[in-house]
PDB file of C-alpha atoms and ligand atoms in Angstrom:
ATOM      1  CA  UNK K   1      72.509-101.170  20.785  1.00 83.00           C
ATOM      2  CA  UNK K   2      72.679 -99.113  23.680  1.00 96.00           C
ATOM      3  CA  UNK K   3      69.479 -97.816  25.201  1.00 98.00           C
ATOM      4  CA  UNK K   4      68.274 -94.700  27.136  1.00 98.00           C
ATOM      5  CA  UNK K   5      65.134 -93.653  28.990  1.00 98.00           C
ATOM      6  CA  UNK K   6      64.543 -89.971  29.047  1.00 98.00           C
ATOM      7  CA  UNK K   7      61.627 -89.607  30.707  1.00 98.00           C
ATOM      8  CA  UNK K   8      58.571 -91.398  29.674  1.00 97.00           C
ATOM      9  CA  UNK K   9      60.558 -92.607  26.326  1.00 98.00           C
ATOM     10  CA  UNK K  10      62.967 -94.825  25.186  1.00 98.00           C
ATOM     11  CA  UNK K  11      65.556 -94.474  22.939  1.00 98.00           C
ATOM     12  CA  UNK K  12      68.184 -96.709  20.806  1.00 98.00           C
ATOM     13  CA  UNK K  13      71.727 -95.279  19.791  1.00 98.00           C
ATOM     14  CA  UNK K  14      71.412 -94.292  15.381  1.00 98.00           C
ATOM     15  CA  UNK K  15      74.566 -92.569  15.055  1.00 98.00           C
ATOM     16  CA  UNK K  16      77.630 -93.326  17.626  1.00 98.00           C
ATOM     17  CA  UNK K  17      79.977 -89.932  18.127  1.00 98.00           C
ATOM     18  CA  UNK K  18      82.552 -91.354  15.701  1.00 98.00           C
ATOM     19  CA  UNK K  19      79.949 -91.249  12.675  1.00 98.00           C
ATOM     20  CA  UNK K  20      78.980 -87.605  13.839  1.00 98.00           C
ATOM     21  CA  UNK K  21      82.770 -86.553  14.197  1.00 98.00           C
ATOM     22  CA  UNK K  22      83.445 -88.009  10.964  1.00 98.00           C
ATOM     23  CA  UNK K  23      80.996 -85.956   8.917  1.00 98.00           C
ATOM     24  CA  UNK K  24      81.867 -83.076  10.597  1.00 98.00           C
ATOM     25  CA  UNK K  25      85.820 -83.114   9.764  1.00 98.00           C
ATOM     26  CA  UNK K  26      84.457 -84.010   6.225  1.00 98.00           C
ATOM     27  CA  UNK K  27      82.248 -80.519   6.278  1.00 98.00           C
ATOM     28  CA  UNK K  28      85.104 -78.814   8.108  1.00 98.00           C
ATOM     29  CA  UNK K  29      87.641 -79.479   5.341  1.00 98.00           C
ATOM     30  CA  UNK K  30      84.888 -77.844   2.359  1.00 98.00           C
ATOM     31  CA  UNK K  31      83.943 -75.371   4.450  1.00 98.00           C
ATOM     32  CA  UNK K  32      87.720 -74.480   5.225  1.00 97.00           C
ATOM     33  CA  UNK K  33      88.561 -74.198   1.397  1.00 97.00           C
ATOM     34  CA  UNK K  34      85.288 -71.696   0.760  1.00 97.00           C
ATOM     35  CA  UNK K  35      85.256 -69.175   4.106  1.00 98.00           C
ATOM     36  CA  UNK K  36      89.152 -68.991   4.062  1.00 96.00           C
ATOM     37  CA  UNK K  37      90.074 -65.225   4.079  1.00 96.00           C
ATOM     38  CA  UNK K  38      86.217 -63.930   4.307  1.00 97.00           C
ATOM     39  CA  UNK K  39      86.314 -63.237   7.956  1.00 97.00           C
ATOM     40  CA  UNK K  40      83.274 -64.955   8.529  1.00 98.00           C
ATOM     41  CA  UNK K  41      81.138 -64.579  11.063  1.00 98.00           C
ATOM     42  CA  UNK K  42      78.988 -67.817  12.315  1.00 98.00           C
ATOM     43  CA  UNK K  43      76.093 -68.068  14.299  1.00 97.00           C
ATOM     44  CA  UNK K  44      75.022 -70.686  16.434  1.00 97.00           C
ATOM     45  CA  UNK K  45      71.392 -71.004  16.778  1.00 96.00           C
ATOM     46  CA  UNK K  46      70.769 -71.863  20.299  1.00 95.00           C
ATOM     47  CA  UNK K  47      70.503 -74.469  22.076  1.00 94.00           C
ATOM     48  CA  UNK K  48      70.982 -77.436  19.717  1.00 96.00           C
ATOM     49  CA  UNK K  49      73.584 -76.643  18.165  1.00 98.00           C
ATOM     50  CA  UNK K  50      75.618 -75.778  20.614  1.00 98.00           C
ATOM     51  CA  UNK K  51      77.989 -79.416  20.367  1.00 98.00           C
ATOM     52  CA  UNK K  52      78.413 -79.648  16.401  1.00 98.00           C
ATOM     53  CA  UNK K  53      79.254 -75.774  16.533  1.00 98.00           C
ATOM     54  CA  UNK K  54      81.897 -76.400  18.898  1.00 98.00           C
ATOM     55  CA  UNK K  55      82.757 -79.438  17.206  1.00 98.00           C
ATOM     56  CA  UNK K  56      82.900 -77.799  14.044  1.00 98.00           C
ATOM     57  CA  UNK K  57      84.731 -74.731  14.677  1.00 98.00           C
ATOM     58  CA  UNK K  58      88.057 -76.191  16.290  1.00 97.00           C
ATOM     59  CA  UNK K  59      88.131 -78.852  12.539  1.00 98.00           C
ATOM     60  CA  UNK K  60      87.549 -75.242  10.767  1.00 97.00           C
ATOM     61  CA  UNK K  61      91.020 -73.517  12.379  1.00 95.00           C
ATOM     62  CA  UNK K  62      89.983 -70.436  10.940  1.00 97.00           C
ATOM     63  CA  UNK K  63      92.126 -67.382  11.908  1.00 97.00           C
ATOM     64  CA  UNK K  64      89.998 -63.997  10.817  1.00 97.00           C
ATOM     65  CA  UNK K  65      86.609 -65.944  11.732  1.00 97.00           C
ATOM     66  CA  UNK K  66      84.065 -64.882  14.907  1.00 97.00           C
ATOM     67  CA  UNK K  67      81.272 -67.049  16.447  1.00 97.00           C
ATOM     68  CA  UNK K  68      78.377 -65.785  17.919  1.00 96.00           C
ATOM     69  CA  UNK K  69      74.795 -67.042  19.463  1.00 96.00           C
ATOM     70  CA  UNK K  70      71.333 -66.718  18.239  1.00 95.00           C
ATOM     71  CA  UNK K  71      69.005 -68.228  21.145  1.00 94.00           C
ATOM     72  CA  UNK K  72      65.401 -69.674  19.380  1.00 88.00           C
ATOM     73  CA  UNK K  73      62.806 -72.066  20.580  1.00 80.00           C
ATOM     74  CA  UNK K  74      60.151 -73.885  18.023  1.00 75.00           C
ATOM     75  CA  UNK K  75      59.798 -77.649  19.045  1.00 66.00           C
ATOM     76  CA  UNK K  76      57.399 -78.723  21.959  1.00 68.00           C
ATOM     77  CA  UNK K  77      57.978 -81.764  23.173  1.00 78.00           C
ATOM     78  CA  UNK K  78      58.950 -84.122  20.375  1.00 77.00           C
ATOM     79  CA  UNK K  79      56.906 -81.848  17.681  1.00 76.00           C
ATOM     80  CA  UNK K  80      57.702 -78.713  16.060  1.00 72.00           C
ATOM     81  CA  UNK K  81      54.680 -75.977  16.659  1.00 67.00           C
ATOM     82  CA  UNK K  82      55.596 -74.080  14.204  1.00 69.00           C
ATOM     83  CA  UNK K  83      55.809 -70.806  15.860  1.00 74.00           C
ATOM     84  CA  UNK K  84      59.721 -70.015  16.163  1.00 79.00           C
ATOM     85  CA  UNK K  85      60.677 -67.431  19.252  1.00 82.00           C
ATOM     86  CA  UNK K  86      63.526 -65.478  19.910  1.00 82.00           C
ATOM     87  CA  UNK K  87      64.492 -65.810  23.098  1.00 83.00           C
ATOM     88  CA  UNK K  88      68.258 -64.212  22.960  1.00 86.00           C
ATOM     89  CA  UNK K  89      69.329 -62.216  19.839  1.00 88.00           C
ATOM     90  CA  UNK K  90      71.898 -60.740  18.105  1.00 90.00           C
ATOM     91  CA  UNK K  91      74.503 -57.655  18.619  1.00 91.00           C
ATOM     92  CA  UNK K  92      76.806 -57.880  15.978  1.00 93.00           C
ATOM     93  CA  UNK K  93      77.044 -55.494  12.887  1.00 94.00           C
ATOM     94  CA  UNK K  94      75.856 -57.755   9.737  1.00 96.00           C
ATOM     95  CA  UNK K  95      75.780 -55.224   6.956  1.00 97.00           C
ATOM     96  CA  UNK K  96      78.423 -56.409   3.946  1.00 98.00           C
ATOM     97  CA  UNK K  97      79.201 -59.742   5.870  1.00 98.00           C
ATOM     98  CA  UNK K  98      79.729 -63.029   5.338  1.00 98.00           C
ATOM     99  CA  UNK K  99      77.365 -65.244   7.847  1.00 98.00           C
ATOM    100  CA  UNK K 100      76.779 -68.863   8.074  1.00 98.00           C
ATOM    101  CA  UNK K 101      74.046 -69.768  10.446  1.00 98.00           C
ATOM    102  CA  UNK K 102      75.306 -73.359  12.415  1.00 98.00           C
ATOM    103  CA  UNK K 103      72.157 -75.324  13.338  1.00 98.00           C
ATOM    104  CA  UNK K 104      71.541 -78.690  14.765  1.00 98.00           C
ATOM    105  CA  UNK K 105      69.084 -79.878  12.197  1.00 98.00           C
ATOM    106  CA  UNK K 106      66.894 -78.579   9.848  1.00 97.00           C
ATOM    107  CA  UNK K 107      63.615 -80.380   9.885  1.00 94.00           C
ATOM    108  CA  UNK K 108      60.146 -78.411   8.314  1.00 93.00           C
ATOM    109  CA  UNK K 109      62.728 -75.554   7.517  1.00 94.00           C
ATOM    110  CA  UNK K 110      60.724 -72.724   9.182  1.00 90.00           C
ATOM    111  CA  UNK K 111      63.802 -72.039  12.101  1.00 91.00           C
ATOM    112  CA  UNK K 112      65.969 -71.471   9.264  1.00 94.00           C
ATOM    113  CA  UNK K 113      64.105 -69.687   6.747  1.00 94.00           C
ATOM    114  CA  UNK K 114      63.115 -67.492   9.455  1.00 90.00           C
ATOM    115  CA  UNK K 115      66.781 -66.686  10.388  1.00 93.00           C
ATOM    116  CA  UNK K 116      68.300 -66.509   6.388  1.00 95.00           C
ATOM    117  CA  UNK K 117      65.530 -63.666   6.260  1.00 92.00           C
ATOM    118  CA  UNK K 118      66.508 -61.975   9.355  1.00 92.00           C
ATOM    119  CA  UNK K 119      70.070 -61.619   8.577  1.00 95.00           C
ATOM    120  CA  UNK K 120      69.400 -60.580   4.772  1.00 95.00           C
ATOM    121  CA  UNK K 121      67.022 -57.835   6.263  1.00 93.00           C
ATOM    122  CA  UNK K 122      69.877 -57.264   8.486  1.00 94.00           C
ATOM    123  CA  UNK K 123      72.235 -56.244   5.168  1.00 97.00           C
ATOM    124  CA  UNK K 124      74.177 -59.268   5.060  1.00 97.00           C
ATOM    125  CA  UNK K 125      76.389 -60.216   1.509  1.00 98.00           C
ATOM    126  CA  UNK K 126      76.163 -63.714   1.931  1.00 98.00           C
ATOM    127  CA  UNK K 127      74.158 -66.185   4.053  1.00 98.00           C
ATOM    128  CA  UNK K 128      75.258 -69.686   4.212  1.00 98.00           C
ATOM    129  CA  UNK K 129      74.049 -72.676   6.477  1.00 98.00           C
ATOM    130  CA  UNK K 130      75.527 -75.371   7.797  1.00 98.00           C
ATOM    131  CA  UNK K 131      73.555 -77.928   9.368  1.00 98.00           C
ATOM    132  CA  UNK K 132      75.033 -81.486  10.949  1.00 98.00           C
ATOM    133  CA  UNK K 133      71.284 -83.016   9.871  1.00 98.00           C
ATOM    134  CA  UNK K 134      69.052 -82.862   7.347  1.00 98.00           C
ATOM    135  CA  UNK K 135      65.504 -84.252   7.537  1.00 98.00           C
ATOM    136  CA  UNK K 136      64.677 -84.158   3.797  1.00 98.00           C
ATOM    137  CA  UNK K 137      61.405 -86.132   4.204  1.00 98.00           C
ATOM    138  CA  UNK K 138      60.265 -83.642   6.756  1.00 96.00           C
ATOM    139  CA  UNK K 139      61.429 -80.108   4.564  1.00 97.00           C
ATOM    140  CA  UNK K 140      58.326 -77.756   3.878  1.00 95.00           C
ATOM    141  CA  UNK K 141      59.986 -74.848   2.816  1.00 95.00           C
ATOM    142  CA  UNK K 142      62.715 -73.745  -0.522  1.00 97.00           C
ATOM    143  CA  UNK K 143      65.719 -73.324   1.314  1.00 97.00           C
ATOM    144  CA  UNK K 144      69.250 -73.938  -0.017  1.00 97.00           C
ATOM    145  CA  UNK K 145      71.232 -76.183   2.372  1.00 98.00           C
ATOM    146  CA  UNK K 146      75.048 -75.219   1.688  1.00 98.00           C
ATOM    147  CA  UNK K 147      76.648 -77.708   3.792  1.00 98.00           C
ATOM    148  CA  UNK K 148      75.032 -80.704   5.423  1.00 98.00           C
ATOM    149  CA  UNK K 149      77.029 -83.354   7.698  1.00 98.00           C
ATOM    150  CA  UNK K 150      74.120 -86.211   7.597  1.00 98.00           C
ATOM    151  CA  UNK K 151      70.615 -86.752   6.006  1.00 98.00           C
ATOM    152  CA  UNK K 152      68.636 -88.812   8.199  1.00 98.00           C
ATOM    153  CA  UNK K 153      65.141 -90.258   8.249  1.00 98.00           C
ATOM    154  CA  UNK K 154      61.564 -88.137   9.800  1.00 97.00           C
ATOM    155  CA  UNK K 155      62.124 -89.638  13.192  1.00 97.00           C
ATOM    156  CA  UNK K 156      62.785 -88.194  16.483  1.00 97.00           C
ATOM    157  CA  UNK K 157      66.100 -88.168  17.946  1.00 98.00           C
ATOM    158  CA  UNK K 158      67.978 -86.945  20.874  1.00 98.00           C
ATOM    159  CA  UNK K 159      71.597 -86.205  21.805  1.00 98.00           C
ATOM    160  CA  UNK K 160      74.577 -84.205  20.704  1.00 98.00           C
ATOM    161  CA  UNK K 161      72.612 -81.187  21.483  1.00 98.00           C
ATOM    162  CA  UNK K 162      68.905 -82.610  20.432  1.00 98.00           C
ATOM    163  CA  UNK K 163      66.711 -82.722  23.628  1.00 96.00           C
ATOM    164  CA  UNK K 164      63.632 -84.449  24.218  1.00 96.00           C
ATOM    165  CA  UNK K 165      61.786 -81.944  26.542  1.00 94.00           C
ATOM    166  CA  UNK K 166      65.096 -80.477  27.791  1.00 95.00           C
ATOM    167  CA  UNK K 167      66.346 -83.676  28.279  1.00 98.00           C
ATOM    168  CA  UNK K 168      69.676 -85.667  26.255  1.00 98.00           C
ATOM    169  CA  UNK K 169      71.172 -82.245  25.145  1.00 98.00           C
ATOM    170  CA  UNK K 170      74.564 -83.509  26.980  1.00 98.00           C
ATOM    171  CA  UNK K 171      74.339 -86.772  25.666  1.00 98.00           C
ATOM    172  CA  UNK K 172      77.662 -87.766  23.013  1.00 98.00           C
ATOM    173  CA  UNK K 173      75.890 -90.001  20.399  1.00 98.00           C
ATOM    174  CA  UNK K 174      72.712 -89.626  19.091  1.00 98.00           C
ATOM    175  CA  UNK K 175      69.579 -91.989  19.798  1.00 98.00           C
ATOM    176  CA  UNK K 176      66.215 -92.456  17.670  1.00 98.00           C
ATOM    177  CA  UNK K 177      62.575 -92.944  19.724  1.00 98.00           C
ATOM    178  CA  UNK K 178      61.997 -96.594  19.890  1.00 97.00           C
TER     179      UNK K 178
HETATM  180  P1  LIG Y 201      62.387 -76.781  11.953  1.00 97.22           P
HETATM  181  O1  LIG Y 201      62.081 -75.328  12.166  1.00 97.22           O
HETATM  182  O2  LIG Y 201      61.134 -77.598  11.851  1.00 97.22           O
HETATM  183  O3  LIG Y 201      63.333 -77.055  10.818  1.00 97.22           O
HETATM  184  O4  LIG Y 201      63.006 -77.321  13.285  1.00 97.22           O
HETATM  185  C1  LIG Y 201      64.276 -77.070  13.619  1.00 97.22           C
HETATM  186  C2  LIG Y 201      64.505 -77.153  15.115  1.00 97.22           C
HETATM  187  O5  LIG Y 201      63.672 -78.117  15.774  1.00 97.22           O
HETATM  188  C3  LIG Y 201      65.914 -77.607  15.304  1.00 97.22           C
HETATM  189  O6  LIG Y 201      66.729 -76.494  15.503  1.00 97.22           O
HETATM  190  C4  LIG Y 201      65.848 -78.494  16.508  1.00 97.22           C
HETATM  191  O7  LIG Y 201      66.184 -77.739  17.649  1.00 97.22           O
HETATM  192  C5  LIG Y 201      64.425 -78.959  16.600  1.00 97.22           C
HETATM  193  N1  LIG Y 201      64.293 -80.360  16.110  1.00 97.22           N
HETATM  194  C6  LIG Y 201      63.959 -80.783  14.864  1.00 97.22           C
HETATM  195  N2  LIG Y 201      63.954 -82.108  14.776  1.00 97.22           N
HETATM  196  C7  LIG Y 201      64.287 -82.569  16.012  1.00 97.22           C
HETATM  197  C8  LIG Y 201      64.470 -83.901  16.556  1.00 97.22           C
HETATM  198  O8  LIG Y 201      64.325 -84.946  15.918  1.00 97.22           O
HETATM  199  N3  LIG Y 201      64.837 -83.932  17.874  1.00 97.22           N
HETATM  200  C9  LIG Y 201      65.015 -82.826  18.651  1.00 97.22           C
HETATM  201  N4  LIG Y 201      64.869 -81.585  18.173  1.00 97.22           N
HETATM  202  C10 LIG Y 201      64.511 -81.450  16.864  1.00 97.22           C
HETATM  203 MG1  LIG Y 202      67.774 -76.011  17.035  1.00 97.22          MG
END
């Protein structure tokens, strides 16, 4: 399996591209039959998710849809700290809309939870999420998953928007710490 150093760790290729482009056409096409005709608006939280949400939205083909981007930052090194900051946030009215939040992965839950309750406070009708991975073994919070492209085990992993300590973000498949 192919290998990469980023700096002082290694890691081993877990899911090659075509895996992750799979289970995102397979989202797409569900997603596609429930947000037709509710001019959605999605938000990409920031910077993770940046690849699947660009990924995503060219399967989705939506025509009354609009994207926009939610900048956090919670993980420190290659652990969460719990503590989730805003670093860029929103503009966009989100009283009576539909919203689904596009994140990287959800792991303890708290970026997430954090973000359903900000756009509820914000008036929204609906709040969905979409998330390429899950982390079930790692969830610590009740929070309903709508659409998930991949549940994977509690390890750390870089790539397709994942960093290691800014690092693997570009990277097109996604590797697990060795
Ligand atoms: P949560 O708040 O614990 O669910 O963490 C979610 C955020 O932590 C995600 O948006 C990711 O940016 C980051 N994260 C969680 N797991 C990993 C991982 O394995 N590698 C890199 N970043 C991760
Ligand atoms: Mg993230």
């Amino acid at each position: 399996m192919k290998r990469v150093k980023l700096w002082d760790k290694e890691f081993e290729v877990s899911l090659p591209y075509a895996d992750i482009q799979l289970a995102i056409k397979q989202m797409a096409e569900k997603m596609k039959k429930d947000l037709e005709g509710k001019e959605t608006l999605f938000i990409c939280i920031l910077n993770g998710a940046f690849m699947f949400a660009s990924e995503l939205m060219k399967e989705l083909e939506l025509t009354d849809a609009e994207i926009s981007f939610l900048k956090l930052a919670s993980y420190a090194g290659i652990s969460s700290t719990g503590e989730v900051k805003e670093l860029i946030g929103l503009n966009e009215v989100i009283t009576g809309r539909t919203v689904v939040i596009l994140e990287d992965i959800v792991d303890s839950g708290h970026t997430i939870k954090g973000v359903i309750e900000q756009l509820v406070g914000k008036g929204a009708k609906e709040v969905k999420v979409a998330t390429m991975l899950f982390k079930p073994e790692a969830l610590k919070v009740d929070i309903k998953l709508d659409y998930i492209g991949m549940e994977i085990p509690n390890d750390f992993i870089v790539g397709f928007g994942l960093d290691y300590d800014r690092r693997g973000r570009n990277l097109k498949d996604i590797y697990t710490l060795i």
